[in-house]
Amino acid sequence: MTQTAERPPGDYDFVVVSNRLPVDRVVAPDGSASWQQSPGGLVTALEPVMRARDGAWIGWSGQPDLDFEPFDSDGIQVVPVRLSARDVENYYEGFSNDTLWPLYHDVIAPPTYHREWWDTYVEVNQRFAEAAAAASAPGAVVWVQDYQLQLVPKMLRLLRPDLTIGFFDHIPFPPYGIYSQLPWRTQIIEGLLGADVIGFQRVADANNFSRAVRRLKGYTTKSPIIEVPLVDDSEGVRVTAPIRRAKEFRPVIAKAFPISIDSASWEDLARTPSVQARARQIRADLGNPKTIMLGVDRLDYTKGIGHRLKAFGELLTDGSVAVEDVTLVQVASPSRERVQTYMRLRDEIELTVGRINGDFATISHTAISYHHHGYPREEMAALYLAADIMLVTALRDGMNLVAKEYVATRFDDDGVLLLSEFAGAADELSKAVLINPHDIDGLKEAILGAIAMPDRERSARMRSLRKRVLGNDVEKWSREFLDVLNDSAADGRRG
Ligand code: F6P
């Protein structure tokens, strides 16, 4: 990756703002450090837009208390925002991941409300907004990402009324009955309404948001438009463009744009001979069981890993499956490890895995092959190819891109996807075997059904899933969002 000196700030026509940067700081054993592009789909989708439009990406390096100068990374200006250790504790681990995360995921774990976490969330959002304001050229488009930065749209509009501002919420937006717990519920709604377009994963999320706007602000909503009165808007949001003042309200669009993956690149990877050889090797290393089941998740309580282990443990206990025939590979990548709820979850999951393996594994066959690491894309593609059944048992999930990655790699039209109806992906992937992870008996039946599914049904389902995933990739997602955002900017200019 080439890195060159930065260009002057205030010069960028397209600015992305997200909690994490699209590059990771990697320190080599000799102590030398460099930035490496992280492999996420968002970067892949936005890279061409950023190069074509003079793009800058604003975010945190992932490490506390370190200052980095902006730099050019393969044609994208990277602008690191500094977070102190206290910011990380209060804004990232605290308010983002111990207040908003559990609240927005249907309070699966109890959210914690601390006023000092909120104060830091406001401070850090202001810092991101100021960095975006400083990087943006006159009339630029700024796209803010995710729940860590929900106040940025309003803060940015105050600083720079000339900008067109988009926001995308990658996680669910909860029903009002849950959302209304939040002591700062009105401020968050006002923060988001600073955007011109607010994107959600599912129609239900957009509806939940509009309802919260009606309940808390009393604004008129005519889906997908929310009418933000200019007089109210002026409380905190200065609307200076004369053409906008001529209207009684500023239209804000709140709409579903289901995110996807770089589908073709996953398929290409799966087609490489080395990945296919590795998939065969994985099967052999597991003792060539008849059925390999796979779970791939961040180690997060929203993913329903415990439910899946319970179902598999019961199937082994009641003799419906034998350890020689069925192996579960569970990749649980480390996540948010300093947050209490995540520490407890790790203990619970690893205790359960240990018990099931202790009870059922033989010298030659493991019941659960458990991995507490992340893996490179090549290894993931090989695991997907090796897996006869993919288990996605999330209790609540914005989208679940793992489900889409599995489908994209299965160019052989084989494999069965078991998908929780509580993952956003279920709205699109209706040809998966849809399950309710809370219903353990239903989950067990679905697993047995998947093991016994006839070839013809497997391939018919997979063909239909592949059509959806290959036809709706992350590039299309970003294009559709940015088209709506650009149209809303053009409407604003026309008045
Ligand atoms: O999906 C929500 C999200 O916060 C993403 O923004 C992020 O890529 C992922 O979860 C991992 O979270 P974190 O940045 O906290 O490690």
Coordinates of C-alpha atoms and ligand atoms in Angstrom, one line a residue:
M1 CA 0.0 0.0 0.0
T2 CA 1.5 3.4 -1.0
Q3 CA 1.5 6.1 1.6
T4 CA 2.3 9.7 0.6
A5 CA 2.1 13.1 2.2
E6 CA -1.4 14.5 2.8
R7 CA -3.2 17.1 0.7
P8 CA -4.5 20.3 2.2
P9 CA -7.7 19.8 4.3
G10 CA -11.1 21.2 3.3
D11 CA -10.5 19.8 -0.1
Y12 CA -12.5 16.6 -0.4
D13 CA -15.7 16.2 -2.3
F14 CA -16.7 12.9 -0.7
V15 CA -16.0 12.1 2.9
V16 CA -16.8 8.9 4.8
V17 CA -16.9 9.0 8.6
S18 CA -16.8 5.8 10.6
N19 CA -15.7 4.8 14.1
R20 CA -12.9 2.6 12.7
L21 CA -10.6 3.5 9.7
P22 CA -10.5 1.2 6.7
V23 CA -6.8 0.6 7.5
D24 CA -5.3 -1.2 10.5
R25 CA -2.0 -0.2 12.2
V26 CA 0.2 -3.3 12.1
V27 CA 3.3 -3.5 14.2
A28 CA 6.0 -6.0 12.9
P29 CA 8.1 -8.1 15.2
D30 CA 11.1 -5.7 14.6
G31 CA 8.9 -2.9 16.0
S32 CA 8.3 -1.1 12.6
A33 CA 4.7 -0.1 12.0
S34 CA 2.6 0.3 8.9
W35 CA -1.0 0.6 7.8
Q36 CA -2.7 -2.3 6.1
Q37 CA -6.1 -2.1 4.4
S38 CA -8.7 -4.0 6.4
P39 CA -10.6 -6.5 4.2
G40 CA -14.2 -5.3 4.9
G41 CA -16.8 -5.0 2.2
L42 CA -17.5 -1.3 2.9
V43 CA -14.0 -0.3 1.9
T44 CA -14.2 -2.4 -1.3
A45 CA -17.5 -0.8 -2.2
L46 CA -16.5 2.8 -1.5
E47 CA -12.9 2.6 -2.8
P48 CA -13.8 3.4 -6.5
V49 CA -16.2 6.2 -5.4
M50 CA -13.5 7.7 -3.2
R51 CA -10.9 7.6 -6.0
A52 CA -13.3 9.0 -8.6
R53 CA -14.5 11.8 -6.3
D54 CA -11.5 12.9 -4.2
G55 CA -12.4 11.0 -1.1
A56 CA -11.3 11.2 2.5
W57 CA -12.0 8.7 5.2
I58 CA -12.2 9.9 8.8
G59 CA -12.0 7.4 11.7
W60 CA -10.1 6.0 14.7
S61 CA -7.0 4.0 14.4
G62 CA -8.2 1.4 16.9
Q63 CA -5.5 2.3 19.4
P64 CA -5.8 4.7 22.3
D65 CA -3.7 7.9 22.9
L66 CA -1.9 7.9 19.6
D67 CA -1.8 10.8 17.2
F68 CA -1.4 10.2 13.5
E69 CA -1.1 12.7 10.7
P70 CA -3.5 12.3 7.7
F71 CA -2.0 10.3 4.9
D72 CA -2.8 9.0 1.4
S73 CA -3.5 5.3 1.2
D74 CA -3.8 4.1 -2.4
G75 CA -5.7 7.2 -3.5
I76 CA -7.8 7.6 -0.4
Q77 CA -7.0 10.3 2.1
V78 CA -7.1 8.8 5.6
V79 CA -7.7 11.1 8.5
P80 CA -7.2 9.5 11.9
V81 CA -9.1 10.9 14.9
R82 CA -7.4 10.5 18.3
L83 CA -9.2 8.8 21.1
S84 CA -7.8 8.8 24.6
A85 CA -7.9 5.7 26.8
R86 CA -10.8 7.4 28.7
D87 CA -12.6 8.1 25.4
V88 CA -12.2 4.4 24.5
E89 CA -13.6 3.4 27.9
N90 CA -16.6 5.8 27.9
Y91 CA -17.5 6.3 24.3
Y92 CA -16.5 3.0 22.6
E93 CA -16.7 0.3 25.3
G94 CA -19.2 2.2 27.4
F95 CA -21.9 4.1 25.6
S96 CA -21.5 2.5 22.2
N97 CA -21.1 -1.1 23.2
D98 CA -22.6 -1.4 26.7
T99 CA -25.5 1.1 26.3
L100 CA -26.5 1.4 22.6
W101 CA -25.5 -2.1 21.4
P102 CA -27.6 -4.1 23.9
L103 CA -30.5 -1.6 23.7
Y104 CA -30.6 -1.7 19.9
H105 CA -30.4 -5.5 19.9
D106 CA -33.7 -5.9 21.8
V107 CA -32.1 -5.8 25.2
I108 CA -30.8 -9.3 24.9
A109 CA -28.3 -8.2 27.5
P110 CA -29.3 -5.3 29.9
P111 CA -28.0 -1.9 28.7
T112 CA -26.1 0.2 31.2
Y113 CA -26.9 3.9 31.5
H114 CA -24.1 6.1 32.7
R115 CA -24.2 9.9 32.4
E116 CA -20.4 10.3 32.1
W117 CA -20.5 7.8 29.2
W118 CA -23.0 9.9 27.4
D119 CA -21.0 13.1 28.0
T120 CA -18.0 11.4 26.4
Y121 CA -20.1 10.2 23.5
V122 CA -21.2 13.8 22.9
E123 CA -17.5 15.0 23.0
V124 CA -16.2 12.3 20.7
N125 CA -19.1 12.8 18.2
Q126 CA -18.2 16.5 18.2
R127 CA -14.6 15.7 17.4
F128 CA -15.6 13.5 14.5
A129 CA -18.0 16.2 13.2
E130 CA -15.2 18.8 13.4
A131 CA -12.8 16.6 11.5
A132 CA -15.4 16.0 8.8
A133 CA -16.2 19.7 8.6
A134 CA -12.5 20.5 8.2
A135 CA -11.9 17.9 5.5
S136 CA -15.0 18.7 3.3
A137 CA -14.9 20.9 0.3
P138 CA -17.8 23.3 -0.3
G139 CA -20.9 21.4 -1.1
A140 CA -19.3 18.0 -0.4
V141 CA -21.2 14.8 0.3
V142 CA -20.5 13.3 3.7
W143 CA -21.5 9.8 4.6
V144 CA -21.6 8.9 8.3
Q145 CA -21.6 5.3 9.4
D146 CA -23.2 3.5 12.3
Y147 CA -24.4 3.8 15.9
Q148 CA -21.2 5.1 17.4
L149 CA -21.7 8.4 15.5
Q150 CA -25.4 9.2 15.6
L151 CA -24.9 12.8 16.8
V152 CA -22.5 13.7 14.0
P153 CA -25.2 14.5 11.3
K154 CA -26.7 17.4 13.3
M155 CA -23.3 18.6 14.6
L156 CA -22.0 18.6 11.1
R157 CA -25.0 20.4 9.7
L158 CA -24.5 23.2 12.3
L159 CA -20.8 23.5 11.4
R160 CA -21.3 23.2 7.6
P161 CA -24.9 23.8 6.3
D162 CA -23.6 23.6 2.7
L163 CA -22.9 19.8 3.0
T164 CA -25.1 17.0 1.9
I165 CA -25.1 14.5 4.7
G166 CA -26.0 10.8 4.7
F167 CA -26.1 8.3 7.6
F168 CA -26.3 4.5 7.5
D169 CA -27.2 2.5 10.6
H170 CA -25.6 -0.9 10.3
I171 CA -27.4 -2.4 13.3
P172 CA -31.1 -2.7 14.1
F173 CA -33.2 0.3 15.2
P174 CA -35.3 -1.0 18.0
P175 CA -39.1 -0.7 18.5
Y176 CA -40.2 2.4 20.4
G177 CA -41.1 0.4 23.5
I178 CA -37.5 -0.5 23.9
Y179 CA -35.9 2.6 22.4
S180 CA -37.8 4.8 24.8
Q181 CA -35.7 3.5 27.7
L182 CA -32.8 5.6 26.6
P183 CA -32.4 8.7 28.7
W184 CA -31.0 10.6 25.7
R185 CA -33.6 9.3 23.2
T186 CA -34.5 12.8 22.0
Q187 CA -31.0 14.0 21.5
I188 CA -30.1 10.9 19.4
I189 CA -33.2 11.3 17.2
E190 CA -32.3 15.0 16.7
G191 CA -28.7 14.0 15.9
L192 CA -29.8 11.6 13.2
L193 CA -32.3 14.1 11.7
G194 CA -29.4 16.3 10.8
A195 CA -28.8 14.0 7.8
D196 CA -30.6 14.3 4.5
V197 CA -30.9 10.6 4.1
I198 CA -30.9 8.0 6.9
G199 CA -30.4 4.4 5.7
F200 CA -31.4 1.3 7.6
Q201 CA -30.9 -2.4 7.1
R202 CA -34.6 -3.4 7.1
V203 CA -37.9 -1.8 6.4
A204 CA -38.9 -2.5 10.0
D205 CA -35.9 -0.5 11.3
A206 CA -36.9 2.5 9.2
N207 CA -40.4 2.2 10.5
N208 CA -39.2 2.0 14.1
F209 CA -37.2 5.1 13.6
S210 CA -40.1 7.0 12.0
R211 CA -42.3 6.0 14.9
A212 CA -39.8 7.3 17.4
V213 CA -39.6 10.6 15.5
R214 CA -43.4 10.9 15.7
R215 CA -43.6 10.0 19.4
L216 CA -40.7 12.2 20.5
K217 CA -40.8 15.1 18.1
G218 CA -44.4 15.1 16.7
Y219 CA -43.1 15.5 13.1
T220 CA -45.2 14.3 10.1
T221 CA -43.9 11.2 8.4
K222 CA -45.0 10.2 4.9
S223 CA -42.8 7.1 4.3
P224 CA -40.0 7.5 3.4
I225 CA -40.1 11.2 4.1
I226 CA -39.9 12.8 7.5
E227 CA -40.9 16.5 7.5
V228 CA -38.5 18.3 9.8
P229 CA -40.0 21.8 10.3
L230 CA -37.5 24.5 9.6
V231 CA -38.6 26.5 12.6
D232 CA -37.7 23.6 14.9
D233 CA -34.8 22.8 12.8
S234 CA -33.4 26.2 13.5
E235 CA -33.1 25.4 17.2
G236 CA -30.0 23.6 16.6
V237 CA -29.7 23.2 12.9
R238 CA -29.1 26.5 11.0
V239 CA -30.6 26.3 7.6
T240 CA -29.0 29.1 5.6
A241 CA -29.4 28.1 2.0
P242 CA -32.2 30.6 0.9
I243 CA -33.9 28.0 -1.3
R244 CA -34.4 25.8 1.8
R245 CA -35.8 28.7 3.8
A246 CA -38.5 29.0 1.3
K247 CA -39.9 25.6 2.4
E248 CA -41.8 25.0 5.6
F249 CA -39.9 21.8 6.3
R250 CA -36.7 20.1 5.4
P251 CA -37.4 16.6 4.0
V252 CA -35.3 13.8 5.5
I253 CA -35.5 10.4 3.9
A254 CA -35.5 7.4 6.2
K255 CA -35.4 4.2 4.1
A256 CA -34.1 0.6 4.0
F257 CA -31.0 -0.1 2.0
P258 CA -30.0 -3.7 2.9
I259 CA -26.2 -3.9 2.9
S260 CA -24.3 -6.7 1.1
I261 CA -20.8 -8.0 0.4
D262 CA -18.4 -8.0 -2.5
S263 CA -20.1 -11.2 -3.7
A264 CA -18.1 -11.7 -6.9
S265 CA -14.7 -11.5 -5.1
W266 CA -15.9 -14.2 -2.6
E267 CA -16.9 -16.4 -5.4
D268 CA -13.6 -15.9 -7.2
L269 CA -11.7 -16.7 -4.0
A270 CA -13.7 -19.9 -3.6
R271 CA -12.9 -20.9 -7.2
T272 CA -9.2 -20.8 -6.7
P273 CA -7.6 -24.2 -6.6
S274 CA -5.7 -23.5 -3.4
V275 CA -8.9 -22.6 -1.5
Q276 CA -10.6 -25.8 -2.9
A277 CA -7.6 -27.9 -1.9
R278 CA -7.7 -26.3 1.6
A279 CA -11.4 -27.1 1.9
R280 CA -10.7 -30.8 1.2
Q281 CA -7.8 -30.7 3.7
I282 CA -10.2 -29.3 6.4
R283 CA -12.6 -32.2 5.8
A284 CA -9.8 -34.7 6.0
D285 CA -8.4 -33.1 9.1
L286 CA -11.8 -33.3 10.8
G287 CA -11.8 -37.1 10.1
N288 CA -14.1 -36.9 7.0
P289 CA -17.4 -36.7 8.9
K290 CA -20.5 -37.1 6.8
T291 CA -21.7 -33.6 7.8
I292 CA -19.7 -30.5 8.7
M293 CA -21.7 -27.7 10.3
L294 CA -20.1 -24.3 10.6
G295 CA -20.7 -21.2 12.8
V296 CA -18.8 -18.0 12.1
D297 CA -19.4 -15.1 14.4
R298 CA -17.8 -12.3 16.5
L299 CA -18.0 -13.7 20.0
D300 CA -21.1 -11.6 20.8
Y301 CA -24.3 -12.4 22.8
T302 CA -26.5 -11.3 19.9
K303 CA -25.3 -14.2 17.8
G304 CA -27.1 -17.0 19.6
I305 CA -23.9 -19.2 19.8
G306 CA -25.2 -20.7 23.1
H307 CA -28.5 -21.6 21.5
R308 CA -26.8 -23.4 18.7
L309 CA -24.5 -25.3 21.1
K310 CA -27.5 -26.3 23.2
A311 CA -29.3 -27.7 20.2
F312 CA -26.2 -29.6 19.0
G313 CA -25.5 -30.9 22.5
E314 CA -29.1 -32.3 22.8
L315 CA -28.9 -33.9 19.4
L316 CA -25.7 -35.8 20.6
T317 CA -27.3 -36.6 23.9
D318 CA -30.5 -38.0 22.5
G319 CA -28.5 -40.0 19.9
S320 CA -30.1 -38.2 16.9
V321 CA -26.6 -37.6 15.6
A322 CA -23.3 -39.4 16.3
V323 CA -20.0 -37.6 16.9
E324 CA -18.4 -39.7 14.1
D325 CA -20.9 -38.4 11.6
V326 CA -21.4 -34.7 12.5
T327 CA -18.8 -32.1 13.5
L328 CA -19.5 -28.5 14.4
V329 CA -16.8 -26.0 13.5
Q330 CA -17.3 -22.8 15.5
V331 CA -15.2 -19.8 14.7
A332 CA -15.7 -17.2 17.4
S333 CA -13.6 -14.2 16.7
P334 CA -12.5 -12.1 19.7
S335 CA -14.6 -8.9 20.2
R336 CA -14.9 -6.0 22.7
E337 CA -13.0 -8.1 25.2
R338 CA -12.8 -5.5 28.0
V339 CA -16.7 -5.2 28.2
Q340 CA -18.0 -7.3 31.2
T341 CA -20.9 -8.9 29.3
Y342 CA -18.5 -10.1 26.6
M343 CA -16.1 -11.6 29.2
R344 CA -18.9 -13.5 30.8
L345 CA -20.2 -14.7 27.4
R346 CA -16.7 -16.1 26.6
D347 CA -16.6 -18.0 29.9
E348 CA -20.1 -19.5 29.2
I349 CA -19.4 -20.5 25.7
E350 CA -16.1 -22.0 26.4
L351 CA -17.5 -23.9 29.4
T352 CA -20.2 -25.3 27.2
V353 CA -17.9 -26.3 24.4
G354 CA -15.6 -28.0 26.9
R355 CA -18.5 -29.9 28.4
I356 CA -19.9 -31.1 25.1
N357 CA -16.4 -32.2 23.9
G358 CA -15.7 -33.8 27.2
D359 CA -18.9 -35.8 27.0
F360 CA -18.9 -36.8 23.3
A361 CA -15.5 -36.4 21.6
T362 CA -13.4 -39.5 20.8
I363 CA -9.7 -39.7 20.1
S364 CA -10.5 -39.5 16.4
H365 CA -13.6 -37.2 16.4
T366 CA -14.2 -33.9 18.0
A367 CA -17.7 -32.8 18.5
I368 CA -17.0 -29.1 18.3
S369 CA -13.8 -27.7 16.7
Y370 CA -13.7 -24.3 18.5
H371 CA -11.5 -21.4 17.3
H372 CA -11.2 -18.1 19.2
H373 CA -9.5 -16.2 16.4
G374 CA -10.2 -14.3 13.3
Y375 CA -9.0 -15.9 10.0
P376 CA -8.0 -14.4 6.7
R377 CA -10.5 -14.4 3.8
E378 CA -8.8 -17.4 2.1
E379 CA -9.3 -19.6 5.1
M380 CA -12.9 -18.4 5.6
A381 CA -13.7 -19.2 2.0
A382 CA -12.2 -22.7 2.5
L383 CA -14.3 -23.2 5.6
Y384 CA -17.5 -22.1 3.8
L385 CA -16.7 -24.6 1.0
A386 CA -16.1 -27.4 3.5
A387 CA -19.3 -26.8 5.4
D388 CA -22.4 -28.8 4.5
I389 CA -24.5 -26.7 6.8
M390 CA -24.0 -23.0 7.8
L391 CA -25.6 -22.1 11.2
V392 CA -26.6 -18.5 11.6
T393 CA -28.7 -18.4 14.8
A394 CA -28.5 -14.7 15.7
L395 CA -31.1 -13.6 18.3
R396 CA -31.0 -10.2 16.7
D397 CA -28.7 -9.0 13.9
G398 CA -28.7 -5.9 11.7
M399 CA -28.0 -8.0 8.6
N400 CA -25.4 -10.8 9.1
L401 CA -22.9 -10.8 6.2
V402 CA -21.6 -14.2 7.1
A403 CA -24.8 -15.7 5.7
K404 CA -24.2 -13.9 2.4
E405 CA -20.5 -14.8 2.3
Y406 CA -21.4 -18.5 2.7
V407 CA -23.9 -18.2 -0.2
A408 CA -21.4 -16.3 -2.4
T409 CA -18.7 -18.9 -2.1
R410 CA -21.0 -21.9 -2.9
F411 CA -20.6 -21.8 -6.7
D412 CA -21.2 -25.6 -6.6
D413 CA -24.9 -24.8 -5.7
D414 CA -24.4 -27.0 -2.6
G415 CA -24.7 -26.4 1.1
V416 CA -27.7 -25.6 3.4
L417 CA -28.0 -22.2 5.1
L418 CA -29.9 -22.3 8.4
L419 CA -30.8 -18.6 9.0
S420 CA -32.4 -17.0 12.0
E421 CA -35.5 -15.0 11.2
F422 CA -34.2 -12.3 13.5
A423 CA -31.2 -11.5 11.2
G424 CA -31.8 -8.7 8.7
A425 CA -30.6 -11.1 6.0
A426 CA -33.8 -13.2 6.4
D427 CA -35.8 -10.5 4.7
E428 CA -34.0 -11.2 1.4
L429 CA -32.8 -14.8 1.9
S430 CA -36.2 -16.4 2.2
K431 CA -35.0 -19.6 0.5
A432 CA -32.7 -20.4 3.5
V433 CA -34.1 -22.7 6.1
L434 CA -35.5 -20.0 8.4
I435 CA -35.4 -20.8 12.2
N436 CA -36.3 -19.3 15.5
P437 CA -33.2 -19.8 17.6
H438 CA -35.2 -19.5 20.9
D439 CA -37.1 -22.7 19.8
I440 CA -34.5 -25.3 20.6
D441 CA -36.7 -28.2 19.4
G442 CA -37.4 -26.4 16.2
L443 CA -33.7 -25.7 15.8
K444 CA -32.9 -29.4 16.3
E445 CA -35.5 -30.4 13.8
A446 CA -34.1 -27.9 11.3
I447 CA -30.6 -29.3 11.7
L448 CA -31.8 -32.9 11.2
G449 CA -33.8 -31.7 8.2
A450 CA -30.7 -30.0 6.8
I451 CA -28.5 -33.1 7.3
A452 CA -31.1 -35.2 5.4
M453 CA -32.0 -32.7 2.8
P454 CA -32.2 -34.3 -0.7
D455 CA -29.6 -33.0 -3.2
R456 CA -32.2 -31.5 -5.5
E457 CA -33.7 -29.4 -2.8
R458 CA -30.3 -28.3 -1.5
S459 CA -29.3 -27.1 -5.0
A460 CA -32.6 -25.5 -5.8
R461 CA -32.5 -23.5 -2.6
M462 CA -28.9 -22.5 -3.0
R463 CA -29.4 -21.4 -6.6
S464 CA -32.2 -19.1 -5.5
L465 CA -30.1 -17.7 -2.7
R466 CA -27.1 -17.1 -5.0
K467 CA -29.3 -15.1 -7.4
R468 CA -30.1 -12.7 -4.5
V469 CA -26.6 -12.4 -3.2
L470 CA -24.8 -12.1 -6.5
G471 CA -27.4 -9.7 -7.9
N472 CA -27.3 -7.4 -4.9
D473 CA -23.7 -6.8 -3.9
V474 CA -22.2 -4.0 -1.8
E475 CA -21.3 -1.9 -4.8
K476 CA -25.0 -1.8 -5.7
W477 CA -25.9 -1.0 -2.1
S478 CA -23.6 2.0 -2.0
R479 CA -24.6 3.2 -5.4
E480 CA -28.3 3.1 -4.5
F481 CA -27.7 5.0 -1.2
L482 CA -25.6 7.6 -2.9
D483 CA -28.0 8.0 -5.7
V484 CA -30.8 8.8 -3.3
L485 CA -28.5 11.1 -1.4
N486 CA -27.4 13.0 -4.5
D487 CA -31.1 13.3 -5.6
S488 CA -32.0 14.8 -2.2
A489 CA -29.1 17.3 -2.6
A490 CA -30.4 18.2 -6.1
D491 CA -34.0 18.6 -4.8
G492 CA -32.6 20.8 -2.0
R493 CA -30.8 23.1 -4.5
R494 CA -34.0 23.3 -6.7
G495 CA -36.1 24.0 -3.6
Ligands
F6P1 O1 -21.9 -4.2 12.8 C1 -21.7 -3.2 13.7 C2 -20.2 -3.1 14.0 O2 -19.9 -2.2 15.0 C3 -19.4 -2.7 12.8 O3 -19.4 -1.3 12.6 C4 -18.1 -3.3 13.1 O4 -17.4 -3.6 11.9 C5 -18.4 -4.5 13.9 O5 -19.6 -4.3 14.5 C6 -17.3 -4.9 14.8 O6 -17.3 -4.0 15.9 P1 -16.1 -3.3 16.6 O7 -15.7 -2.1 15.7 O8 -16.6 -2.8 17.9 O9 -15.0 -4.3 16.8

